[in-house]
Amino acid sequence: MNIYKPETIKTWLQHLDIEKLNPMQEALLAAVAEHPEVVLLSNTGSGKTLAFLLSILRDIDPEQKETQSLVIVPSRELALQIDSVFRKMGTGLKLTTCYGGHKREIEEMNLIEAPALIIGTAGRLSDHIRRKNIKTESIRFLVMDEFDKLMELGFEEEMAFIVRSLPALQYKLLTSATTPESYPDFVKLQSPVVVNFRVDGDEASNAALEIMCLQSDEKDKIETLFSLLCYADNKPCIVFCNHRESVERVSKWLREKGLRTAFYHGGMEQRERESEMCMFRNGTSTILVTTDLASRGLDIPGIRYIVHYHLPMDESVFTHRNGRTARMHDFGTAVLLLGPDEVAPAFIQEEMKAMAVPENLPVPPRTQWTTLHFSLGKKEKVNKIDIVGFLSQRAGLKKDDIGMIEVKDHYSFAAVRRNRASDTLRLVKDDKLKNKKVKIGIATMMTDSLP
């Protein structure tokens, strides 16, 4: 039995609010249908996640109650992004996502009944395979997403072990947003077909992405950053720093100046990361200050500005940072902040326009959204529809009063109109959700707890 039919594909795309596949996606599907080894080179934001998920679905037999496909990713953020896309498609197939920072015991329980597809980071996947939590005998399809980053981060040993553990492997698909110098030896590619939709230089920086430079008179550049964010006037911005300490210092300084920012880096607990990212996605904050951890796997529509507060270390970093905006032909601007002694890196070939930002602009008002935290999640059988119904029936909120809802394993987040938040908390106090006691409160940002 095969679920990969025109009518089901159309339904999956409708669930993602996509009318039709783009040329890259169609080219990849055609290549995978004809060749067992495929390398996809495609710029960030081009839709490669959907492309390789559809390639996997072509091969999956829903009647086979064993794991058939495996996707290896370089970060938990990318794993969660792919997980989100797959679940929105509504295929009815079981998926398990495995990554560090997530309780291994939960993953072990989810793996008892073998999922059709497993997504995970290299370290966590190899750990599960060694513990025999993942049965590898029936896995036919392997995807190494952003394999260039996997190699760069030093996961070669774990990936080699995973590949050696797949005796039934028939299809290998490697993806990258940058052109590799070579392919990993342990993958044992014989004659891969390269589907190359990657474009460089002026061709890549089309009308959808504008690259500008903003000169700062001060070495610290933070006053200039503040002026730029005031100029952005609540349009979604991601500010990239090169170090965790800088992320927190910049976030604290901006908070003290009246800007409400979310921040995100690898030293945070997973729950903290999810909370901060949720409040950025749902519009509680329109500014995210982050390290390059967020330069891959982050798919948030409508990002207007990418700000290179610290200059990118190399061309790959520059490419992936900028890939968070101008996605799928949206318009976006990448801004390099240059201090008195700084010049744009030589690898930036694109023409850059000088940007001028007025000083002493007013601080933008707080956004119309705030985020509620619920103490129940997926493991308590709570879903988005349950939360919408609860807020509508118990708090009297209308559809327009409720924004984005995200349900995690043991807790959930819901954006509500800021002017309705206090009344909502009062009306639902000591109430139950699906006959379970639930604690509901305002989710706080990490910047509020910085010393």
GROMACS .gro file of C-alpha atoms in nm:
model
  451
    1MET     CA    1   0.000   0.000   0.000
    2ASN     CA    2   0.127   0.347  -0.089
    3ILE     CA    3  -0.015   0.671   0.051
    4TYR     CA    4   0.185   0.878  -0.197
    5LYS     CA    5  -0.094   0.971  -0.438
    6PRO     CA    6  -0.187   1.298  -0.612
    7GLU     CA    7  -0.490   1.350  -0.390
    8THR     CA    8  -0.298   1.291  -0.066
    9ILE     CA    9  -0.010   1.513  -0.179
   10LYS     CA   10  -0.261   1.788  -0.252
   11THR     CA   11  -0.407   1.750   0.098
   12TRP     CA   12  -0.063   1.761   0.262
   13LEU     CA   13   0.021   2.082   0.073
   14GLN     CA   14  -0.311   2.237   0.171
   15HIS     CA   15  -0.231   2.167   0.536
   16LEU     CA   16   0.089   2.368   0.484
   17ASP     CA   17  -0.092   2.647   0.295
   18ILE     CA   18   0.111   2.567  -0.017
   19GLU     CA   19  -0.056   2.569  -0.358
   20LYS     CA   20   0.209   2.384  -0.558
   21LEU     CA   21   0.566   2.260  -0.543
   22ASN     CA   22   0.848   2.481  -0.662
   23PRO     CA   23   1.095   2.373  -0.936
   24MET     CA   24   1.358   2.258  -0.686
   25GLN     CA   25   1.111   2.036  -0.503
   26GLU     CA   26   0.986   1.884  -0.826
   27ALA     CA   27   1.344   1.825  -0.946
   28LEU     CA   28   1.441   1.649  -0.624
   29LEU     CA   29   1.136   1.423  -0.631
   30ALA     CA   30   1.216   1.327  -0.990
   31ALA     CA   31   1.579   1.253  -0.902
   32VAL     CA   32   1.494   1.040  -0.597
   33ALA     CA   33   1.243   0.843  -0.803
   34GLU     CA   34   1.522   0.743  -1.044
   35HIS     CA   35   1.840   0.731  -0.836
   36PRO     CA   36   1.935   0.575  -0.499
   37GLU     CA   37   2.197   0.842  -0.418
   38VAL     CA   38   2.107   1.210  -0.443
   39VAL     CA   39   2.276   1.527  -0.319
   40LEU     CA   40   2.057   1.838  -0.297
   41LEU     CA   41   2.225   2.178  -0.301
   42SER     CA   42   1.974   2.453  -0.242
   43ASN     CA   43   1.977   2.790  -0.073
   44THR     CA   44   1.832   2.834   0.272
   45GLY     CA   45   1.460   2.907   0.265
   46SER     CA   46   1.396   2.731  -0.066
   47GLY     CA   47   1.174   2.457   0.077
   48LYS     CA   48   1.415   2.165   0.101
   49THR     CA   49   1.250   2.026   0.417
   50LEU     CA   50   0.924   1.962   0.235
   51ALA     CA   51   1.119   1.831  -0.066
   52PHE     CA   52   1.297   1.557   0.128
   53LEU     CA   53   0.990   1.472   0.340
   54LEU     CA   54   0.792   1.408   0.022
   55SER     CA   55   1.083   1.200  -0.109
   56ILE     CA   56   1.065   0.989   0.207
   57LEU     CA   57   0.686   0.954   0.187
   58ARG     CA   58   0.714   0.817  -0.165
   59ASP     CA   59   0.897   0.518  -0.020
   60ILE     CA   60   0.703   0.456   0.305
   61ASP     CA   61   0.460   0.165   0.334
   62PRO     CA   62   0.205   0.245   0.610
   63GLU     CA   63   0.124  -0.124   0.649
   64GLN     CA   64   0.482  -0.199   0.753
   65LYS     CA   65   0.496  -0.146   1.131
   66GLU     CA   66   0.870  -0.085   1.139
   67THR     CA   67   1.093   0.217   1.108
   68GLN     CA   68   1.161   0.281   0.741
   69SER     CA   69   1.330   0.623   0.726
   70LEU     CA   70   1.586   0.816   0.928
   71VAL     CA   71   1.678   1.187   0.913
   72ILE     CA   72   2.002   1.306   1.078
   73VAL     CA   73   2.028   1.678   1.157
   74PRO     CA   74   2.300   1.895   1.316
   75SER     CA   75   2.083   2.061   1.583
   76ARG     CA   76   1.774   2.011   1.797
   77GLU     CA   77   1.627   2.329   1.647
   78LEU     CA   78   1.639   2.184   1.298
   79ALA     CA   79   1.498   1.854   1.426
   80LEU     CA   80   1.201   2.035   1.581
   81GLN     CA   81   1.146   2.239   1.266
   82ILE     CA   82   1.125   1.926   1.048
   83ASP     CA   83   0.903   1.763   1.311
   84SER     CA   84   0.667   2.061   1.291
   85VAL     CA   85   0.643   2.050   0.910
   86PHE     CA   86   0.578   1.674   0.908
   87ARG     CA   87   0.305   1.694   1.170
   88LYS     CA   88   0.131   1.983   0.990
   89MET     CA   89   0.116   1.770   0.676
   90GLY     CA   90  -0.117   1.529   0.856
   91THR     CA   91   0.006   1.205   0.701
   92GLY     CA   92  -0.120   0.986   0.984
   93LEU     CA   93   0.222   0.822   1.012
   94LYS     CA   94   0.403   0.794   1.343
   95LEU     CA   95   0.706   1.017   1.390
   96THR     CA   96   0.956   1.031   1.675
   97THR     CA   97   1.211   1.311   1.718
   98CYS     CA   98   1.523   1.253   1.928
   99TYR     CA   99   1.770   1.515   2.046
  100GLY     CA  100   1.984   1.617   2.340
  101GLY     CA  101   1.811   1.820   2.609
  102HIS     CA  102   1.496   1.612   2.567
  103LYS     CA  103   1.429   1.339   2.821
  104ARG     CA  104   1.565   1.014   2.682
  105GLU     CA  105   1.302   0.818   2.877
  106ILE     CA  106   1.024   0.991   2.683
  107GLU     CA  107   1.193   0.906   2.355
  108GLU     CA  108   1.242   0.546   2.465
  109MET     CA  109   0.869   0.514   2.532
  110ASN     CA  110   0.789   0.666   2.191
  111LEU     CA  111   1.026   0.419   2.022
  112ILE     CA  112   0.868   0.105   2.173
  113GLU     CA  113   0.607   0.108   1.897
  114ALA     CA  114   0.834   0.168   1.600
  115PRO     CA  115   0.767   0.499   1.419
  116ALA     CA  116   0.773   0.505   1.040
  117LEU     CA  117   1.012   0.801   1.050
  118ILE     CA  118   1.273   0.906   1.306
  119ILE     CA  119   1.437   1.250   1.307
  120GLY     CA  120   1.728   1.322   1.536
  121THR     CA  121   2.068   1.463   1.614
  122ALA     CA  122   2.365   1.236   1.550
  123GLY     CA  123   2.466   1.192   1.914
  124ARG     CA  124   2.120   1.105   2.042
  125LEU     CA  125   2.043   0.871   1.750
  126SER     CA  126   2.367   0.678   1.792
  127ASP     CA  127   2.293   0.649   2.165
  128HIS     CA  128   1.949   0.501   2.098
  129ILE     CA  129   2.091   0.259   1.842
  130ARG     CA  130   2.355   0.137   2.089
  131ARG     CA  131   2.084   0.088   2.350
  132LYS     CA  132   1.879  -0.102   2.088
  133ASN     CA  133   1.589   0.142   2.129
  134ILE     CA  134   1.592   0.196   1.753
  135LYS     CA  135   1.553  -0.113   1.536
  136THR     CA  136   1.759  -0.043   1.227
  137GLU     CA  137   1.700  -0.360   1.025
  138SER     CA  138   1.415  -0.214   0.818
  139ILE     CA  139   1.546   0.141   0.758
  140ARG     CA  140   1.574   0.191   0.383
  141PHE     CA  141   1.590   0.569   0.347
  142LEU     CA  142   1.856   0.793   0.505
  143VAL     CA  143   1.858   1.173   0.490
  144MET     CA  144   2.158   1.371   0.617
  145ASP     CA  145   2.019   1.723   0.633
  146GLU     CA  146   2.279   2.002   0.623
  147PHE     CA  147   2.555   1.741   0.608
  148ASP     CA  148   2.814   2.019   0.573
  149LYS     CA  149   2.721   2.143   0.919
  150LEU     CA  150   2.720   1.788   1.057
  151MET     CA  151   3.079   1.747   0.942
  152GLU     CA  152   3.178   2.094   1.062
  153LEU     CA  153   3.048   2.019   1.412
  154GLY     CA  154   3.253   1.701   1.437
  155PHE     CA  155   2.978   1.437   1.425
  156GLU     CA  156   3.169   1.214   1.184
  157GLU     CA  157   3.219   0.927   1.431
  158GLU     CA  158   2.852   0.916   1.536
  159MET     CA  159   2.730   0.937   1.177
  160ALA     CA  160   2.969   0.667   1.059
  161PHE     CA  161   2.834   0.439   1.333
  162ILE     CA  162   2.474   0.514   1.232
  163VAL     CA  163   2.541   0.440   0.865
  164ARG     CA  164   2.717   0.113   0.954
  165SER     CA  165   2.408   0.017   1.156
  166LEU     CA  166   2.170   0.034   0.856
  167PRO     CA  167   2.199  -0.304   0.679
  168ALA     CA  168   1.889  -0.253   0.460
  169LEU     CA  169   1.976   0.097   0.340
  170GLN     CA  170   1.868   0.161  -0.021
  171TYR     CA  171   1.836   0.539  -0.055
  172LYS     CA  172   2.075   0.813   0.056
  173LEU     CA  173   1.987   1.181   0.034
  174LEU     CA  174   2.228   1.453   0.146
  175THR     CA  175   2.127   1.819   0.158
  176SER     CA  176   2.326   2.140   0.196
  177ALA     CA  177   2.283   2.514   0.143
  178THR     CA  178   2.653   2.548   0.059
  179THR     CA  179   2.859   2.372  -0.207
  180PRO     CA  180   3.076   2.103  -0.042
  181GLU     CA  181   3.438   2.036  -0.130
  182SER     CA  182   3.384   1.662  -0.080
  183TYR     CA  183   3.138   1.409   0.058
  184PRO     CA  184   3.191   1.204   0.375
  185ASP     CA  185   3.372   0.876   0.297
  186PHE     CA  186   3.163   0.674   0.543
  187VAL     CA  187   2.843   0.741   0.344
  188LYS     CA  188   3.002   0.540   0.062
  189LEU     CA  189   2.845   0.730  -0.223
  190GLN     CA  190   2.911   0.553  -0.552
  191SER     CA  191   2.766   0.780  -0.819
  192PRO     CA  192   2.540   1.039  -0.660
  193VAL     CA  193   2.315   1.259  -0.870
  194VAL     CA  194   2.354   1.624  -0.773
  195VAL     CA  195   2.041   1.838  -0.784
  196ASN     CA  196   2.193   2.185  -0.777
  197PHE     CA  197   1.959   2.477  -0.720
  198ARG     CA  198   2.213   2.675  -0.523
  199VAL     CA  199   2.287   3.024  -0.650
  200ASP     CA  200   2.567   3.256  -0.543
  201GLY     CA  201   2.647   3.623  -0.539
  202ASP     CA  202   2.418   3.866  -0.714
  203GLU     CA  203   2.193   3.592  -0.840
  204ALA     CA  204   2.131   3.468  -0.486
  205SER     CA  205   2.076   3.815  -0.343
  206ASN     CA  206   1.780   3.885  -0.566
  207ALA     CA  207   1.524   4.157  -0.516
  208ALA     CA  208   1.385   3.969  -0.217
  209LEU     CA  209   1.702   4.020  -0.009
  210GLU     CA  210   1.868   4.356   0.032
  211ILE     CA  211   2.211   4.378   0.198
  212MET     CA  212   2.303   4.703   0.368
  213CYS     CA  213   2.573   4.834   0.601
  214LEU     CA  214   2.520   5.066   0.893
  215GLN     CA  215   2.818   5.258   1.027
  216SER     CA  216   2.860   5.310   1.401
  217ASP     CA  217   3.076   5.583   1.552
  218GLU     CA  218   3.130   5.371   1.862
  219LYS     CA  219   3.331   5.049   1.882
  220ASP     CA  220   3.060   4.884   2.095
  221LYS     CA  221   2.791   4.961   1.831
  222ILE     CA  222   2.509   4.901   2.081
  223GLU     CA  223   2.369   5.253   2.059
  224THR     CA  224   2.353   5.215   1.682
  225LEU     CA  225   2.180   4.879   1.723
  226PHE     CA  226   1.924   5.042   1.952
  227SER     CA  227   1.853   5.314   1.694
  228LEU     CA  228   1.813   5.051   1.423
  229LEU     CA  229   1.566   4.847   1.631
  230CYS     CA  230   1.364   5.159   1.708
  231TYR     CA  231   1.366   5.234   1.334
  232ALA     CA  232   1.240   4.880   1.265
  233ASP     CA  233   0.930   4.974   1.468
  234ASN     CA  234   0.826   4.624   1.576
  235LYS     CA  235   0.899   4.457   1.245
  236PRO     CA  236   1.048   4.114   1.330
  237CYS     CA  237   1.427   4.127   1.367
  238ILE     CA  238   1.697   3.871   1.447
  239VAL     CA  239   2.020   4.010   1.593
  240PHE     CA  240   2.322   3.779   1.560
  241CYS     CA  241   2.611   3.785   1.808
  242ASN     CA  242   2.918   3.561   1.809
  243HIS     CA  243   2.914   3.466   2.178
  244ARG     CA  244   2.660   3.363   2.441
  245GLU     CA  245   2.781   3.630   2.683
  246SER     CA  246   2.724   3.897   2.419
  247VAL     CA  247   2.369   3.772   2.361
  248GLU     CA  248   2.284   3.821   2.727
  249ARG     CA  249   2.468   4.152   2.760
  250VAL     CA  250   2.299   4.299   2.452
  251SER     CA  251   1.958   4.168   2.559
  252LYS     CA  252   1.993   4.315   2.907
  253TRP     CA  253   2.104   4.653   2.771
  254LEU     CA  254   1.814   4.668   2.524
  255ARG     CA  255   1.566   4.573   2.798
  256GLU     CA  256   1.694   4.855   3.017
  257LYS     CA  257   1.636   5.092   2.724
  258GLY     CA  258   1.275   4.977   2.700
  259LEU     CA  259   1.288   4.716   2.421
  260ARG     CA  260   1.133   4.379   2.499
  261THR     CA  261   1.362   4.114   2.353
  262ALA     CA  262   1.379   3.736   2.347
  263PHE     CA  263   1.719   3.571   2.348
  264TYR     CA  264   1.848   3.231   2.251
  265HIS     CA  265   2.179   3.043   2.281
  266GLY     CA  266   2.324   2.699   2.346
  267GLY     CA  267   2.380   2.752   2.719
  268MET     CA  268   2.008   2.766   2.795
  269GLU     CA  269   1.789   2.480   2.912
  270GLN     CA  270   1.567   2.333   2.642
  271ARG     CA  271   1.252   2.458   2.815
  272GLU     CA  272   1.396   2.809   2.828
  273ARG     CA  273   1.483   2.797   2.459
  274GLU     CA  274   1.135   2.678   2.364
  275SER     CA  275   0.970   2.949   2.571
  276GLU     CA  276   1.184   3.229   2.426
  277MET     CA  277   1.142   3.108   2.070
  278CYS     CA  278   0.767   3.070   2.117
  279MET     CA  279   0.733   3.430   2.237
  280PHE     CA  280   0.929   3.548   1.934
  281ARG     CA  281   0.723   3.338   1.693
  282ASN     CA  282   0.390   3.451   1.834
  283GLY     CA  283   0.476   3.821   1.837
  284THR     CA  284   0.505   3.878   2.214
  285SER     CA  285   0.850   4.006   2.120
  286THR     CA  286   0.960   4.113   1.773
  287ILE     CA  287   1.333   4.105   1.854
  288LEU     CA  288   1.542   3.789   1.893
  289VAL     CA  289   1.904   3.822   2.004
  290THR     CA  290   2.093   3.501   1.937
  291THR     CA  291   2.411   3.319   1.848
  292ASP     CA  292   2.455   3.131   1.522
  293LEU     CA  293   2.261   2.847   1.686
  294ALA     CA  294   1.953   3.008   1.530
  295SER     CA  295   2.109   3.050   1.185
  296ARG     CA  296   1.991   2.704   1.076
  297GLY     CA  297   1.662   2.526   1.123
  298LEU     CA  298   1.472   2.838   1.222
  299ASP     CA  299   1.176   2.886   0.990
  300ILE     CA  300   0.966   3.185   1.096
  301PRO     CA  301   0.782   3.368   0.819
  302GLY     CA  302   0.798   3.743   0.793
  303ILE     CA  303   1.142   3.813   0.941
  304ARG     CA  304   1.212   4.165   0.815
  305TYR     CA  305   1.565   4.236   0.936
  306ILE     CA  306   1.873   4.024   0.996
  307VAL     CA  307   2.124   4.227   1.197
  308HIS     CA  308   2.488   4.120   1.203
  309TYR     CA  309   2.580   4.288   1.531
  310HIS     CA  310   2.902   4.088   1.523
  311LEU     CA  311   3.043   4.023   1.178
  312PRO     CA  312   3.006   3.666   1.050
  313MET     CA  313   3.315   3.448   1.084
  314ASP     CA  314   3.296   3.308   0.731
  315GLU     CA  315   3.082   3.300   0.420
  316SER     CA  316   2.881   2.998   0.531
  317VAL     CA  317   2.776   3.175   0.853
  318PHE     CA  318   2.682   3.486   0.653
  319THR     CA  319   2.474   3.279   0.412
  320HIS     CA  320   2.285   3.092   0.681
  321ARG     CA  321   2.217   3.397   0.895
  322ASN     CA  322   2.070   3.580   0.597
  323GLY     CA  323   1.867   3.272   0.510
  324ARG     CA  324   1.634   3.347   0.803
  325THR     CA  325   1.479   3.628   0.598
  326ALA     CA  326   1.359   3.664   0.237
  327ARG     CA  327   1.234   3.305   0.255
  328MET     CA  328   1.016   3.171  -0.022
  329HIS     CA  329   1.034   3.510  -0.198
  330ASP     CA  330   0.941   3.724   0.103
  331PHE     CA  331   1.128   4.053   0.123
  332GLY     CA  332   1.399   4.105   0.384
  333THR     CA  333   1.705   4.313   0.468
  334ALA     CA  334   2.039   4.200   0.609
  335VAL     CA  335   2.225   4.478   0.794
  336LEU     CA  336   2.596   4.466   0.881
  337LEU     CA  337   2.684   4.692   1.175
  338LEU     CA  338   3.034   4.827   1.120
  339GLY     CA  339   3.238   4.987   1.398
  340PRO     CA  340   3.501   5.257   1.335
  341ASP     CA  341   3.777   5.001   1.274
  342GLU     CA  342   3.569   4.740   1.091
  343VAL     CA  343   3.523   4.671   0.722
  344ALA     CA  344   3.294   4.426   0.550
  345PRO     CA  345   3.454   4.080   0.513
  346ALA     CA  346   3.610   4.011   0.174
  347PHE     CA  347   3.386   3.710   0.114
  348ILE     CA  348   3.078   3.936   0.092
  349GLN     CA  349   3.057   3.989  -0.282
  350GLU     CA  350   2.710   4.141  -0.288
  351GLU     CA  351   2.675   4.512  -0.343
  352MET     CA  352   2.594   4.679  -0.011
  353LYS     CA  353   2.406   5.003   0.024
  354ALA     CA  354   2.482   5.244   0.306
  355MET     CA  355   2.198   5.269   0.555
  356ALA     CA  356   2.112   5.581   0.754
  357VAL     CA  357   1.902   5.555   1.068
  358PRO     CA  358   1.767   5.862   1.251
  359GLU     CA  359   1.873   5.905   1.612
  360ASN     CA  360   1.642   5.966   1.910
  361LEU     CA  361   1.352   5.772   1.762
  362PRO     CA  362   1.086   5.672   2.017
  363VAL     CA  363   1.090   5.320   2.158
  364PRO     CA  364   0.822   5.118   1.976
  365PRO     CA  365   0.516   5.034   2.188
  366ARG     CA  366   0.477   4.685   2.327
  367THR     CA  367   0.314   4.442   2.088
  368GLN     CA  368  -0.053   4.349   2.113
  369TRP     CA  369   0.027   3.993   2.225
  370THR     CA  370   0.124   3.831   2.551
  371THR     CA  371   0.190   3.461   2.614
  372LEU     CA  372   0.008   3.234   2.857
  373HIS     CA  373   0.181   2.925   2.994
  374PHE     CA  374  -0.028   2.610   3.056
  375SER     CA  375   0.105   2.329   3.277
  376LEU     CA  376  -0.039   2.057   3.050
  377GLY     CA  377   0.080   1.929   2.712
  378LYS     CA  378   0.079   1.643   2.463
  379LYS     CA  379   0.148   1.375   2.723
  380GLU     CA  380  -0.165   1.484   2.908
  381LYS     CA  381  -0.361   1.447   2.580
  382VAL     CA  382  -0.398   1.824   2.533
  383ASN     CA  383  -0.395   1.972   2.182
  384LYS     CA  384  -0.441   2.312   2.021
  385ILE     CA  385  -0.814   2.266   1.970
  386ASP     CA  386  -0.856   2.192   2.342
  387ILE     CA  387  -0.682   2.518   2.434
  388VAL     CA  388  -0.881   2.725   2.184
  389GLY     CA  389  -1.204   2.578   2.318
  390PHE     CA  390  -1.098   2.636   2.678
  391LEU     CA  391  -1.008   3.001   2.618
  392SER     CA  392  -1.326   3.062   2.416
  393GLN     CA  393  -1.568   2.894   2.654
  394ARG     CA  394  -1.414   2.973   2.993
  395ALA     CA  395  -1.265   3.316   2.925
  396GLY     CA  396  -1.498   3.437   2.651
  397LEU     CA  397  -1.216   3.506   2.406
  398LYS     CA  398  -1.306   3.549   2.042
  399LYS     CA  399  -1.110   3.400   1.755
  400ASP     CA  400  -0.922   3.726   1.697
  401ASP     CA  401  -0.822   3.738   2.066
  402ILE     CA  402  -0.623   3.415   2.037
  403GLY     CA  403  -0.292   3.398   1.852
  404MET     CA  404  -0.040   3.120   1.797
  405ILE     CA  405  -0.062   2.811   2.018
  406GLU     CA  406   0.224   2.567   2.071
  407VAL     CA  407   0.182   2.239   2.260
  408LYS     CA  408   0.493   2.071   2.402
  409ASP     CA  409   0.522   1.740   2.588
  410HIS     CA  410   0.419   1.860   2.933
  411TYR     CA  411   0.330   2.226   2.887
  412SER     CA  412   0.182   2.462   2.630
  413PHE     CA  413   0.192   2.826   2.523
  414ALA     CA  414  -0.092   3.039   2.388
  415ALA     CA  415  -0.071   3.397   2.265
  416VAL     CA  416  -0.367   3.616   2.366
  417ARG     CA  417  -0.440   3.984   2.320
  418ARG     CA  418  -0.249   4.178   2.584
  419ASN     CA  419  -0.556   4.376   2.682
  420ARG     CA  420  -0.745   4.052   2.754
  421ALA     CA  421  -0.473   3.869   2.949
  422SER     CA  422  -0.562   3.984   3.302
  423ASP     CA  423  -0.933   3.911   3.261
  424THR     CA  424  -0.849   3.574   3.109
  425LEU     CA  425  -0.636   3.471   3.407
  426ARG     CA  426  -0.908   3.584   3.647
  427LEU     CA  427  -1.181   3.392   3.465
  428VAL     CA  428  -0.987   3.064   3.435
  429LYS     CA  429  -0.841   3.064   3.786
  430ASP     CA  430  -0.873   2.719   3.951
  431ASP     CA  431  -1.039   2.584   3.634
  432LYS     CA  432  -0.971   2.247   3.471
  433LEU     CA  433  -0.862   2.161   3.119
  434LYS     CA  434  -0.991   1.825   2.994
  435ASN     CA  435  -1.087   1.743   3.354
  436LYS     CA  436  -0.728   1.795   3.470
  437LYS     CA  437  -0.600   2.062   3.706
  438VAL     CA  438  -0.403   2.318   3.512
  439LYS     CA  439  -0.185   2.606   3.621
  440ILE     CA  440  -0.200   2.906   3.390
  441GLY     CA  441   0.015   3.215   3.410
  442ILE     CA  442   0.192   3.481   3.206
  443ALA     CA  443   0.508   3.341   3.046
  444THR     CA  444   0.807   3.557   3.137
  445MET     CA  445   1.104   3.632   2.918
  446MET     CA  446   1.458   3.543   3.014
  447THR     CA  447   1.560   3.908   2.991
  448ASP     CA  448   1.336   3.978   3.291
  449SER     CA  449   1.551   3.748   3.504
  450LEU     CA  450   1.893   3.876   3.397
  451PRO     CA  451   2.080   4.041   3.687
   0.00000   0.00000   0.00000
